[in-house]
Coordinates of C-alpha atoms and ligand atoms in Angstrom, one line a residue:
X28 CA 75.2 109.5 105.9
X29 CA 76.7 110.7 109.2
X30 CA 74.6 113.1 111.3
X31 CA 75.5 116.8 111.1
X32 CA 76.7 117.0 114.7
X33 CA 79.9 115.2 114.9
X34 CA 80.1 112.4 117.5
X35 CA 83.9 113.2 117.5
X36 CA 83.0 116.6 119.0
X37 CA 81.7 114.8 122.1
X38 CA 85.0 113.1 122.6
X39 CA 87.3 114.9 125.0
X40 CA 89.9 116.4 122.6
X41 CA 93.1 114.8 123.6
X42 CA 96.3 116.7 123.8
X43 CA 97.9 116.8 120.3
X44 CA 100.3 113.9 119.9
X45 CA 103.3 116.1 119.3
X46 CA 102.6 117.9 122.6
X47 CA 102.8 114.7 124.6
X48 CA 105.9 114.5 126.9
X49 CA 106.8 111.0 125.6
X50 CA 106.6 112.2 122.0
X51 CA 108.9 115.1 122.7
X52 CA 111.3 112.8 124.6
X53 CA 111.3 110.3 121.8
X54 CA 112.2 113.1 119.3
X55 CA 115.4 113.8 121.3
X56 CA 116.1 110.2 122.0
X57 CA 115.7 109.2 118.3
X58 CA 118.6 111.6 117.5
X59 CA 120.9 109.7 119.9
X60 CA 119.7 106.3 118.8
X61 CA 120.2 107.0 115.1
X62 CA 123.9 107.2 115.7
X63 CA 124.1 103.8 117.4
X64 CA 124.8 100.6 115.4
X65 CA 123.2 97.3 116.2
X66 CA 126.7 95.8 116.1
X67 CA 127.6 98.0 119.1
X68 CA 124.3 97.5 120.9
X69 CA 124.7 93.7 120.8
X70 CA 128.4 93.8 121.7
X71 CA 127.6 96.0 124.8
X72 CA 124.9 93.7 126.1
X73 CA 125.3 89.9 125.9
X74 CA 121.8 89.6 127.2
X75 CA 120.2 91.8 124.6
X76 CA 118.4 89.0 122.8
X77 CA 116.8 87.8 126.0
X78 CA 116.0 91.3 127.2
X79 CA 114.1 92.0 124.0
X80 CA 112.3 88.8 123.5
X81 CA 108.8 87.9 124.6
X82 CA 107.6 84.3 124.5
X83 CA 103.9 83.7 125.1
X84 CA 100.9 82.0 123.6
X85 CA 103.2 79.7 121.5
X86 CA 104.8 82.7 119.8
X87 CA 108.5 83.6 120.2
X88 CA 108.8 87.3 119.4
X89 CA 112.4 88.5 119.1
X90 CA 112.6 92.3 118.7
X91 CA 116.2 92.6 119.7
X92 CA 117.4 93.4 116.2
X93 CA 115.6 96.8 116.3
X94 CA 117.4 100.1 116.6
X95 CA 116.3 100.5 120.2
X96 CA 117.7 100.7 123.7
X97 CA 115.9 99.9 126.9
X98 CA 115.1 103.6 127.1
X99 CA 113.5 103.5 123.6
X100 CA 111.1 100.8 124.8
X101 CA 110.3 102.7 128.0
X102 CA 109.5 105.9 126.1
X103 CA 107.4 104.1 123.4
X104 CA 105.4 102.4 126.1
X105 CA 105.1 105.7 127.9
X106 CA 103.8 107.2 124.7
X107 CA 101.2 104.4 124.6
X108 CA 100.2 105.2 128.2
X109 CA 100.0 109.0 127.6
X110 CA 97.8 108.2 124.6
X111 CA 95.5 106.4 127.0
X112 CA 95.8 103.1 125.1
X113 CA 94.5 101.1 128.0
X114 CA 91.2 102.9 128.2
X115 CA 90.9 102.9 124.4
X116 CA 91.3 99.1 124.5
X117 CA 88.7 98.9 127.2
X118 CA 86.4 101.0 125.1
X119 CA 86.7 98.8 122.1
X120 CA 86.1 95.6 124.1
X121 CA 83.2 97.2 125.9
X122 CA 81.4 97.9 122.6
X123 CA 81.7 101.7 122.7
X124 CA 81.1 103.3 119.4
X125 CA 84.7 104.1 118.8
X126 CA 84.2 104.2 115.0
X127 CA 82.9 107.8 115.4
X128 CA 82.7 108.7 111.7
X129 CA 80.3 105.8 111.1
X130 CA 78.7 105.8 114.6
X131 CA 79.6 102.1 115.1
X132 CA 81.1 99.9 117.7
X133 CA 84.2 97.9 116.7
X134 CA 83.7 94.4 118.0
X135 CA 85.6 91.9 115.9
X136 CA 86.7 90.6 119.3
X137 CA 83.1 89.5 119.9
X138 CA 83.4 87.2 116.9
X139 CA 85.7 84.9 118.8
X140 CA 84.4 85.4 122.3
X141 CA 83.5 82.2 124.1
X142 CA 79.8 81.2 124.3
X143 CA 79.5 82.4 127.9
X144 CA 81.0 85.8 127.3
X145 CA 78.8 89.0 127.5
X146 CA 79.5 91.9 125.2
X147 CA 76.9 94.6 124.9
X148 CA 76.0 96.7 121.9
X149 CA 73.2 99.1 122.6
X150 CA 72.5 97.2 125.8
X151 CA 72.1 93.9 123.9
X152 CA 74.5 91.0 124.5
X153 CA 75.8 90.1 121.0
X154 CA 77.6 86.9 121.9
X155 CA 74.6 84.5 121.6
X156 CA 73.9 85.9 118.1
X157 CA 77.5 85.3 117.1
X158 CA 77.3 81.7 118.3
X159 CA 74.0 81.2 116.6
X160 CA 75.5 82.1 113.3
X161 CA 78.6 80.0 114.0
X162 CA 76.3 77.0 114.7
X163 CA 74.3 77.5 111.5
X164 CA 77.6 77.8 109.6
X165 CA 78.8 74.5 111.2
X166 CA 75.6 72.7 110.4
X167 CA 75.7 73.9 106.8
X168 CA 79.4 73.0 106.4
X169 CA 78.8 69.5 107.8
X170 CA 76.0 69.0 105.3
X171 CA 78.1 70.1 102.3
X172 CA 81.3 68.3 103.4
X173 CA 79.4 65.1 104.1
X174 CA 77.6 65.2 100.8
X175 CA 74.1 65.5 102.4
X176 CA 73.6 68.9 100.8
X177 CA 73.0 68.1 97.1
X178 CA 73.0 70.4 94.1
X179 CA 70.0 70.9 91.8
X180 CA 70.7 67.7 89.9
X181 CA 71.3 65.6 93.0
X182 CA 75.1 65.6 92.7
X183 CA 77.2 66.5 95.8
X184 CA 79.1 69.8 96.0
X185 CA 82.7 69.4 95.1
X186 CA 83.6 73.0 94.2
X187 CA 83.2 76.1 96.2
X188 CA 83.7 79.6 94.7
X189 CA 83.8 82.6 97.1
X190 CA 82.8 85.8 95.3
X191 CA 83.7 88.9 97.3
X192 CA 86.3 91.7 97.3
X193 CA 88.5 93.5 99.9
X194 CA 87.7 92.1 103.3
X195 CA 85.2 89.7 101.8
X196 CA 87.9 88.1 99.8
X197 CA 91.4 88.7 101.2
X198 CA 90.6 87.0 104.6
X199 CA 88.9 83.9 103.1
X200 CA 91.6 83.4 100.5
X201 CA 94.5 84.1 102.8
X202 CA 93.1 81.7 105.4
X203 CA 92.3 79.0 102.8
X204 CA 95.8 79.2 101.5
X205 CA 97.3 79.3 105.0
X206 CA 95.3 76.3 106.2
X207 CA 95.3 74.3 103.0
X208 CA 97.1 71.4 104.8
X209 CA 94.0 71.1 107.0
X210 CA 91.5 71.3 104.2
X211 CA 89.4 68.6 102.5
X212 CA 91.5 67.9 99.5
X213 CA 88.6 66.3 97.6
X214 CA 87.0 69.7 97.3
X215 CA 88.1 72.6 95.1
X216 CA 88.1 76.1 96.4
X217 CA 88.4 79.2 94.2
X218 CA 88.1 82.9 94.9
X219 CA 86.8 85.6 92.6
X220 CA 87.2 89.2 93.4
X221 CA 88.2 91.3 90.4
X222 CA 85.6 92.8 88.2
X223 CA 87.9 91.9 85.4
X224 CA 86.0 89.1 83.7
X225 CA 89.2 87.0 83.5
X226 CA 89.0 86.4 87.2
X227 CA 85.6 84.8 86.9
X228 CA 86.3 83.0 83.6
X229 CA 89.4 81.3 85.1
X230 CA 87.7 80.4 88.3
X231 CA 85.0 78.4 86.7
X232 CA 87.2 76.9 84.1
X233 CA 86.8 73.1 84.0
X234 CA 84.2 73.0 86.8
X235 CA 80.8 71.2 86.6
X236 CA 78.0 73.7 87.5
X237 CA 76.1 70.7 89.0
X238 CA 78.8 70.3 91.6
X239 CA 79.5 74.0 92.3
X240 CA 78.5 76.2 95.2
X241 CA 78.8 80.0 95.1
X242 CA 79.2 81.9 98.3
X243 CA 78.4 85.6 97.6
X244 CA 80.2 87.4 100.3
X245 CA 79.5 91.1 100.7
X246 CA 78.9 93.0 103.9
X247 CA 76.8 95.6 102.0
X248 CA 75.7 93.4 99.1
X249 CA 76.0 96.5 96.9
X250 CA 79.6 96.3 95.9
X251 CA 79.9 96.7 92.1
X252 CA 82.6 94.0 91.6
X253 CA 80.8 91.4 93.7
X254 CA 77.3 91.9 92.4
X255 CA 78.6 91.9 88.8
X256 CA 80.5 88.7 89.4
X257 CA 77.5 87.2 91.2
X258 CA 75.3 87.9 88.3
X259 CA 77.8 86.3 85.9
X260 CA 77.9 83.3 88.2
X261 CA 74.2 83.0 88.2
X262 CA 74.1 83.2 84.4
X263 CA 76.9 80.5 84.2
X264 CA 75.1 78.2 86.6
X265 CA 71.6 78.5 85.1
X266 CA 73.0 78.1 81.6
X267 CA 75.0 75.1 82.7
X268 CA 72.0 73.5 84.3
X269 CA 69.7 73.7 81.4
X270 CA 68.3 77.2 81.9
X271 CA 66.4 76.4 85.1
X272 CA 66.3 79.4 87.4
X273 CA 65.3 77.2 90.3
X274 CA 68.8 75.7 90.3
X275 CA 70.1 78.9 92.0
X276 CA 68.6 77.8 95.4
X277 CA 70.9 74.8 95.9
X278 CA 74.0 76.5 94.4
X279 CA 74.0 80.0 95.9
X280 CA 74.4 81.1 99.5
X281 CA 75.1 84.6 100.8
X282 CA 77.1 86.1 103.5
X283 CA 76.0 89.7 104.3
X284 CA 74.5 92.2 106.7
X285 CA 72.0 93.2 104.1
X286 CA 69.0 90.8 104.0
X287 CA 66.8 92.9 101.6
X288 CA 69.6 93.1 99.0
X289 CA 70.3 89.4 99.3
X290 CA 66.6 88.6 98.7
X291 CA 66.5 91.1 95.8
X292 CA 69.4 89.3 94.2
X293 CA 67.4 86.1 94.3
X294 CA 69.1 84.2 97.1
X295 CA 66.7 82.8 99.7
X296 CA 67.6 84.5 103.0
X297 CA 67.4 81.1 104.7
X298 CA 70.6 80.5 102.9
X299 CA 72.1 83.7 104.1
X300 CA 74.6 83.9 107.0
X301 CA 74.6 87.2 108.7
X302 CA 77.0 89.4 110.5
X303 CA 76.8 92.9 111.9
X304 CA 77.7 96.5 111.2
X305 CA 80.1 96.4 114.1
X306 CA 82.4 94.1 112.1
X307 CA 84.6 96.0 109.7
X308 CA 85.2 94.3 106.3
X309 CA 88.9 93.9 107.0
X310 CA 88.2 92.5 110.4
X311 CA 85.7 89.9 109.2
X312 CA 87.5 86.8 108.3
X313 CA 86.4 85.1 111.5
X314 CA 82.7 86.1 111.0
X315 CA 80.4 84.3 108.5
X316 CA 82.7 85.8 105.9
X317 CA 84.9 82.8 106.9
X318 CA 82.3 80.4 105.5
X319 CA 84.6 79.3 102.7
X320 CA 87.4 78.8 105.3
X321 CA 85.0 76.6 107.4
X322 CA 83.9 74.6 104.4
X323 CA 87.6 73.9 103.6
X324 CA 88.9 73.1 107.0
X325 CA 85.8 72.0 108.9
X326 CA 84.0 73.5 111.9
X327 CA 86.5 72.1 114.5
X328 CA 89.5 73.6 112.9
X329 CA 87.6 76.9 112.4
X330 CA 86.8 76.9 116.1
X331 CA 90.5 76.3 116.9
X332 CA 91.3 79.3 114.8
X333 CA 88.8 81.4 116.7
X334 CA 90.3 80.2 119.9
X335 CA 93.7 81.4 118.7
X336 CA 92.2 84.8 118.0
X337 CA 90.5 85.0 121.4
X338 CA 93.7 84.1 123.2
X339 CA 95.5 87.0 121.5
X340 CA 92.5 89.3 122.4
X341 CA 92.8 88.3 126.0
X342 CA 96.5 88.9 126.0
X343 CA 96.1 92.3 124.4
X344 CA 93.6 93.3 126.9
X345 CA 95.4 92.0 130.0
X346 CA 99.2 91.7 129.5
X347 CA 101.4 94.5 130.8
X348 CA 102.6 96.7 127.9
X349 CA 106.2 95.4 128.4
X350 CA 105.1 91.9 127.5
X351 CA 102.2 92.8 125.2
X352 CA 102.9 91.5 121.7
X353 CA 100.5 93.7 119.8
X354 CA 101.5 96.8 121.8
X355 CA 105.2 96.1 121.2
X356 CA 104.8 95.3 117.5
X357 CA 102.6 98.4 117.0
X358 CA 104.9 100.8 118.9
X359 CA 108.0 99.5 117.1
X360 CA 106.4 100.1 113.8
X361 CA 105.5 103.6 114.9
X362 CA 109.1 104.2 116.0
X363 CA 110.3 103.9 112.5
X364 CA 107.4 105.6 110.8
X365 CA 107.5 108.7 112.9
X366 CA 111.1 109.0 114.1
X367 CA 113.2 107.4 111.3
X368 CA 111.1 108.4 108.3
X369 CA 110.5 104.8 107.3
X370 CA 107.8 104.6 104.6
X371 CA 107.2 100.9 104.5
X372 CA 107.2 97.6 106.4
X373 CA 108.2 94.3 104.7
X374 CA 106.3 91.2 106.0
X375 CA 108.3 88.2 105.1
X376 CA 106.7 84.8 106.0
X377 CA 109.1 81.9 105.6
X378 CA 106.1 79.6 105.1
X379 CA 104.7 78.9 101.6
X380 CA 101.2 78.5 103.0
X381 CA 101.3 82.2 104.2
X382 CA 101.9 83.4 100.7
X383 CA 98.8 85.7 100.8
X384 CA 99.4 86.9 104.3
X385 CA 101.2 90.1 103.1
X386 CA 98.3 90.9 100.8
X387 CA 95.9 90.3 103.6
X388 CA 97.9 92.6 105.9
X389 CA 97.9 95.3 103.2
X390 CA 94.2 95.9 103.6
X391 CA 94.2 95.4 107.3
X392 CA 97.0 97.9 107.9
X393 CA 96.6 100.4 105.0
X394 CA 92.8 100.7 104.9
X395 CA 92.8 101.1 108.7
X396 CA 95.7 103.5 109.2
X397 CA 95.9 105.3 105.9
X398 CA 94.4 108.5 107.4
X399 CA 95.5 112.1 107.4
X400 CA 93.1 113.6 109.9
X401 CA 92.6 112.9 113.6
X402 CA 89.3 111.7 115.2
X403 CA 88.6 115.4 115.7
X404 CA 89.1 116.1 112.0
X405 CA 92.4 118.0 112.4
X406 CA 95.2 117.5 109.9
X407 CA 98.0 115.4 111.4
X408 CA 101.5 116.8 111.4
X409 CA 103.2 113.4 111.7
X410 CA 103.3 110.3 109.5
X411 CA 100.6 107.7 110.0
X412 CA 100.1 104.2 108.4
X413 CA 103.1 102.6 106.7
X414 CA 103.0 100.8 103.4
X415 CA 102.9 97.1 104.0
X416 CA 104.2 94.6 101.5
X417 CA 106.1 91.4 101.2
X418 CA 106.4 87.9 99.7
X419 CA 107.2 84.6 101.2
X420 CA 110.8 83.7 101.7
X421 CA 113.1 82.7 100.1
X422 CA 111.6 84.0 96.9
X423 CA 112.0 87.6 98.0
X424 CA 115.7 87.1 98.7
X425 CA 116.3 86.7 94.9
X426 CA 114.2 89.7 94.1
X427 CA 113.8 92.7 96.3
X428 CA 116.0 92.0 99.3
X429 CA 119.0 93.7 97.5
X430 CA 117.3 97.0 98.2
X431 CA 116.6 96.2 101.8
X432 CA 120.2 95.3 102.4
X433 CA 122.0 97.9 100.4
X434 CA 119.5 100.5 99.2
X435 CA 119.1 104.0 100.6
X436 CA 115.8 103.4 102.5
X437 CA 115.2 102.0 105.9
X438 CA 112.8 99.1 105.6
X439 CA 111.8 97.5 108.9
X440 CA 111.1 93.8 108.3
X441 CA 108.9 91.2 110.1
X442 CA 110.2 87.7 109.6
X443 CA 107.8 84.9 110.3
X444 CA 109.0 81.3 110.6
X445 CA 107.9 77.9 112.0
X446 CA 110.0 75.2 113.5
X447 CA 108.1 72.4 111.8
X448 CA 107.1 72.1 108.2
X449 CA 103.7 70.7 107.3
X450 CA 105.5 69.0 104.4
X451 CA 108.8 67.7 105.8
X452 CA 111.0 67.0 102.8
X453 CA 114.7 66.1 103.3
X454 CA 116.7 69.1 104.4
X455 CA 114.3 71.7 102.9
X456 CA 113.1 73.0 106.2
X457 CA 116.4 73.5 107.9
X458 CA 117.6 75.4 104.8
X459 CA 114.5 77.5 104.8
X460 CA 114.9 78.5 108.5
X461 CA 118.7 79.0 108.1
X462 CA 117.7 81.7 105.6
X463 CA 115.4 83.4 108.0
X464 CA 118.1 83.7 110.6
X465 CA 120.8 84.6 108.1
X466 CA 118.8 87.4 106.6
X467 CA 118.0 89.1 109.9
X468 CA 121.7 88.6 111.0
X469 CA 122.9 90.1 107.7
X470 CA 120.5 93.0 107.9
X471 CA 121.5 93.9 111.5
X472 CA 125.2 93.3 111.4
X473 CA 126.2 93.8 107.8
X474 CA 129.8 93.6 106.6
X475 CA 132.3 96.3 107.1
X476 CA 134.8 97.7 104.6
X477 CA 137.6 96.2 106.7
X478 CA 136.0 92.8 106.6
X479 CA 135.4 93.0 102.9
X480 CA 139.1 94.1 102.3
X481 CA 140.4 91.4 104.6
X482 CA 138.8 88.9 102.3
X483 CA 141.1 90.1 99.6
X484 CA 138.5 92.2 97.7
X485 CA 140.2 94.8 95.5
X486 CA 139.8 98.4 96.6
X487 CA 137.7 99.4 93.6
X488 CA 135.2 96.6 94.3
X489 CA 135.1 96.8 98.1
X490 CA 132.5 99.6 98.5
X491 CA 130.0 97.6 96.4
X492 CA 130.4 94.6 98.7
X493 CA 130.0 96.5 102.0
X494 CA 126.8 95.9 103.9
X495 CA 126.1 98.8 106.1
X496 CA 123.9 96.7 108.4
X497 CA 121.9 98.4 111.2
X498 CA 118.7 97.5 109.4
X499 CA 115.9 96.5 111.8
X500 CA 113.8 93.5 112.0
X501 CA 111.4 91.5 114.2
X502 CA 111.4 87.7 114.1
X503 CA 108.2 85.8 115.0
X504 CA 108.7 82.1 115.5
X505 CA 106.1 79.4 116.3
X506 CA 106.3 75.6 116.4
X507 CA 104.0 74.9 113.4
X508 CA 101.4 76.7 111.4
X509 CA 98.0 75.6 112.8
X510 CA 94.6 77.2 112.7
X511 CA 95.1 78.3 116.3
X512 CA 98.5 80.0 115.5
X513 CA 97.0 81.6 112.4
X514 CA 94.2 83.2 114.5
X515 CA 96.9 84.5 116.9
X516 CA 99.0 86.0 114.1
X517 CA 96.1 87.8 112.5
X518 CA 94.9 89.1 115.9
X519 CA 98.4 90.2 116.7
X520 CA 98.5 92.5 113.6
X521 CA 94.9 93.6 114.1
X522 CA 95.7 94.9 117.6
X523 CA 99.1 96.3 116.5
X524 CA 97.1 98.4 114.0
X525 CA 94.7 99.5 116.7
X526 CA 97.6 100.4 119.0
X527 CA 99.1 102.7 116.3
X528 CA 95.7 104.2 115.4
X529 CA 95.1 105.1 119.0
X530 CA 98.5 106.8 119.3
X531 CA 98.0 108.6 116.0
X532 CA 94.6 109.7 117.2
X533 CA 93.0 108.5 114.0
X534 CA 89.9 106.4 113.2
X535 CA 91.3 103.0 112.1
X536 CA 87.8 101.7 111.3
X537 CA 86.4 103.8 108.5
X538 CA 87.6 103.9 104.8
X539 CA 86.2 107.0 103.2
X540 CA 89.2 107.1 101.0
X541 CA 87.9 104.4 98.7
X542 CA 84.6 106.2 98.0
X543 CA 85.6 108.9 95.4
X544 CA 87.0 106.4 92.9
X545 CA 83.9 104.3 93.2
X546 CA 81.6 107.3 92.6
X547 CA 83.6 108.4 89.6
X548 CA 83.6 104.9 88.1
X549 CA 79.8 104.9 88.3
X550 CA 79.8 108.1 86.2
X551 CA 82.3 106.8 83.7
X552 CA 80.7 103.4 83.0
X553 CA 77.8 104.8 80.9
X554 CA 80.3 107.1 79.2
X555 CA 82.2 104.1 78.0
X556 CA 79.2 102.1 77.1
X557 CA 76.9 104.6 75.4
X558 CA 76.3 104.1 71.7
X559 CA 76.2 107.9 71.2
X560 CA 79.4 109.9 71.6
X561 CA 79.0 111.1 75.2
X562 CA 79.5 114.7 76.3
X563 CA 82.5 114.5 78.5
X564 CA 83.1 116.9 81.4
X565 CA 86.2 115.6 83.1
X566 CA 89.7 117.0 83.0
X567 CA 91.5 116.9 79.6
X568 CA 93.5 113.7 80.5
X569 CA 90.4 111.7 81.6
X570 CA 88.4 112.9 78.6
X571 CA 91.2 111.8 76.2
X572 CA 91.5 108.4 77.9
X573 CA 87.8 107.8 77.6
X574 CA 87.8 108.9 73.9
X575 CA 90.9 106.7 73.1
X576 CA 89.2 103.7 74.8
X577 CA 86.0 104.2 72.9
X578 CA 88.0 104.5 69.6
X579 CA 90.0 101.3 70.3
X580 CA 86.7 99.5 71.0
X581 CA 85.2 100.9 67.7
X582 CA 82.6 102.9 69.6
X583 CA 83.3 106.2 68.1
X584 CA 81.0 107.8 65.5
Ligands
F6P624 O1 86.0 99.5 99.1 C1 86.4 99.1 100.3 C2 85.5 98.1 101.0 O2 84.4 98.8 101.6 C3 86.3 97.3 102.1 O3 86.4 98.0 103.3 C4 85.4 96.1 102.1 O4 86.2 95.0 102.7 C5 85.2 95.9 100.6 O5 85.0 97.2 100.1 C6 84.1 95.0 100.3 O6 82.8 95.4 100.8 P1 81.6 94.5 100.9 O7 81.9 93.3 101.8 O8 80.5 95.3 101.4 O9 81.3 94.0 99.5

């Protein structure tokens, strides 16, 4: 538990966000900009696309189809400066304990720092430890991938099942799906997260226990879902291998910060890959939590991915704000959240391999910035973290894009596309990319009533066919989806989240909001399971639901 004296109290209380000059100026400015249409902004400035595009690190970031002028960008960056973003970035990279509610440093950037870097936590350089774990992971992955690591019966490992949840699942599964083209196709990878037994049952369906390796991934090694699934996995394995408990040794490895709990579960800690309390779960896909990813794509590709992360880290730390991709992305998001009342951001990757990227970003963004009090514990009087969602293109176009184009809400979109397909197939890729460009064009420019009527549309139908336009989007283009580019994309969003968190003066690195439900579930489990009718002391709705469940299960007296 945190100590009674708040470390936040030692932080110099910043001026309230709404009292900052740039914030006040942005309030006035937003009123002017809200009456401008992207059609007019583009018509007035033939160089607009160039002016609002940054190309760096192999990423082409076009933010010209946003409802902004040059002054908007100036003011947003001024707000970042007034919020002392630079010194907060330095503090994070320096290993200061900026996660004040948990008294921890926030050093996912150390996970991808080169071998010769020096990053101190409590006066200790953590980079050698990071590389020692990476080296152990690489040696282990080489043994499994080459078949040197044998299962209990002497068979090689062909199936890998990662058991974890939240950051111990979403990163590995997203990266596996994203980099499938680089993976060893002779191996099967599956991911179990949900405590719903169906998840586990389906994951092991058709697999031979003698060829299956379980990675139990849990920072705390106490998470209900993961430990429950891990116990079922152990039972499945032992049963499948003739009841021999010793078989666990060759079929279970752990990724955790909690050695004692790993040992208690029965996994030899020599088969444990560690990380540190200064790595948040949702920032951990490039730590040992990425073991499944490394097994799939191999140590070299994994290290390429880390290099991509690191290049974006360096860029975030050193590039001027005007050309700083995470700062621009973060501040543009904040512009709509705080000055246009936007509730959500749609992330729309036009790349099938990125199908889990929106789900991954949901935890990254919403667990980080879903906060309603400042670092100093004061209620905010502005909106914080937006709701992130999305699906890969073009599927979304035939589903929810209608609302983005013609609904009543403003939904900023991030389009992500690649020039080259990893599976070139006839004209598919040109068609795919044509859709990216067409969607952002349609959103921005729409179709006026005059245009609709000029097409001969009858008056009664015309209003239905009008596209108001003026709907903002960013487009991120890269040559090809590689491990390096994936690292850059993830780090881009990580640092955009940080940028927003700094301006909102919140702690992007704790997640107390997930606690209450966990505690209540622990209380309800025995009430569902007890043979005797339990005395219930919840509200009338929860009591009735519990009674109805018990009745449906035949557990009532
Ligand atoms: O419940 C939220 C959370 O704490 C996430 O932040 C974390 O990624 C997830 O649970 C899993 O935690 P662990 O890795 O400790 O099992």
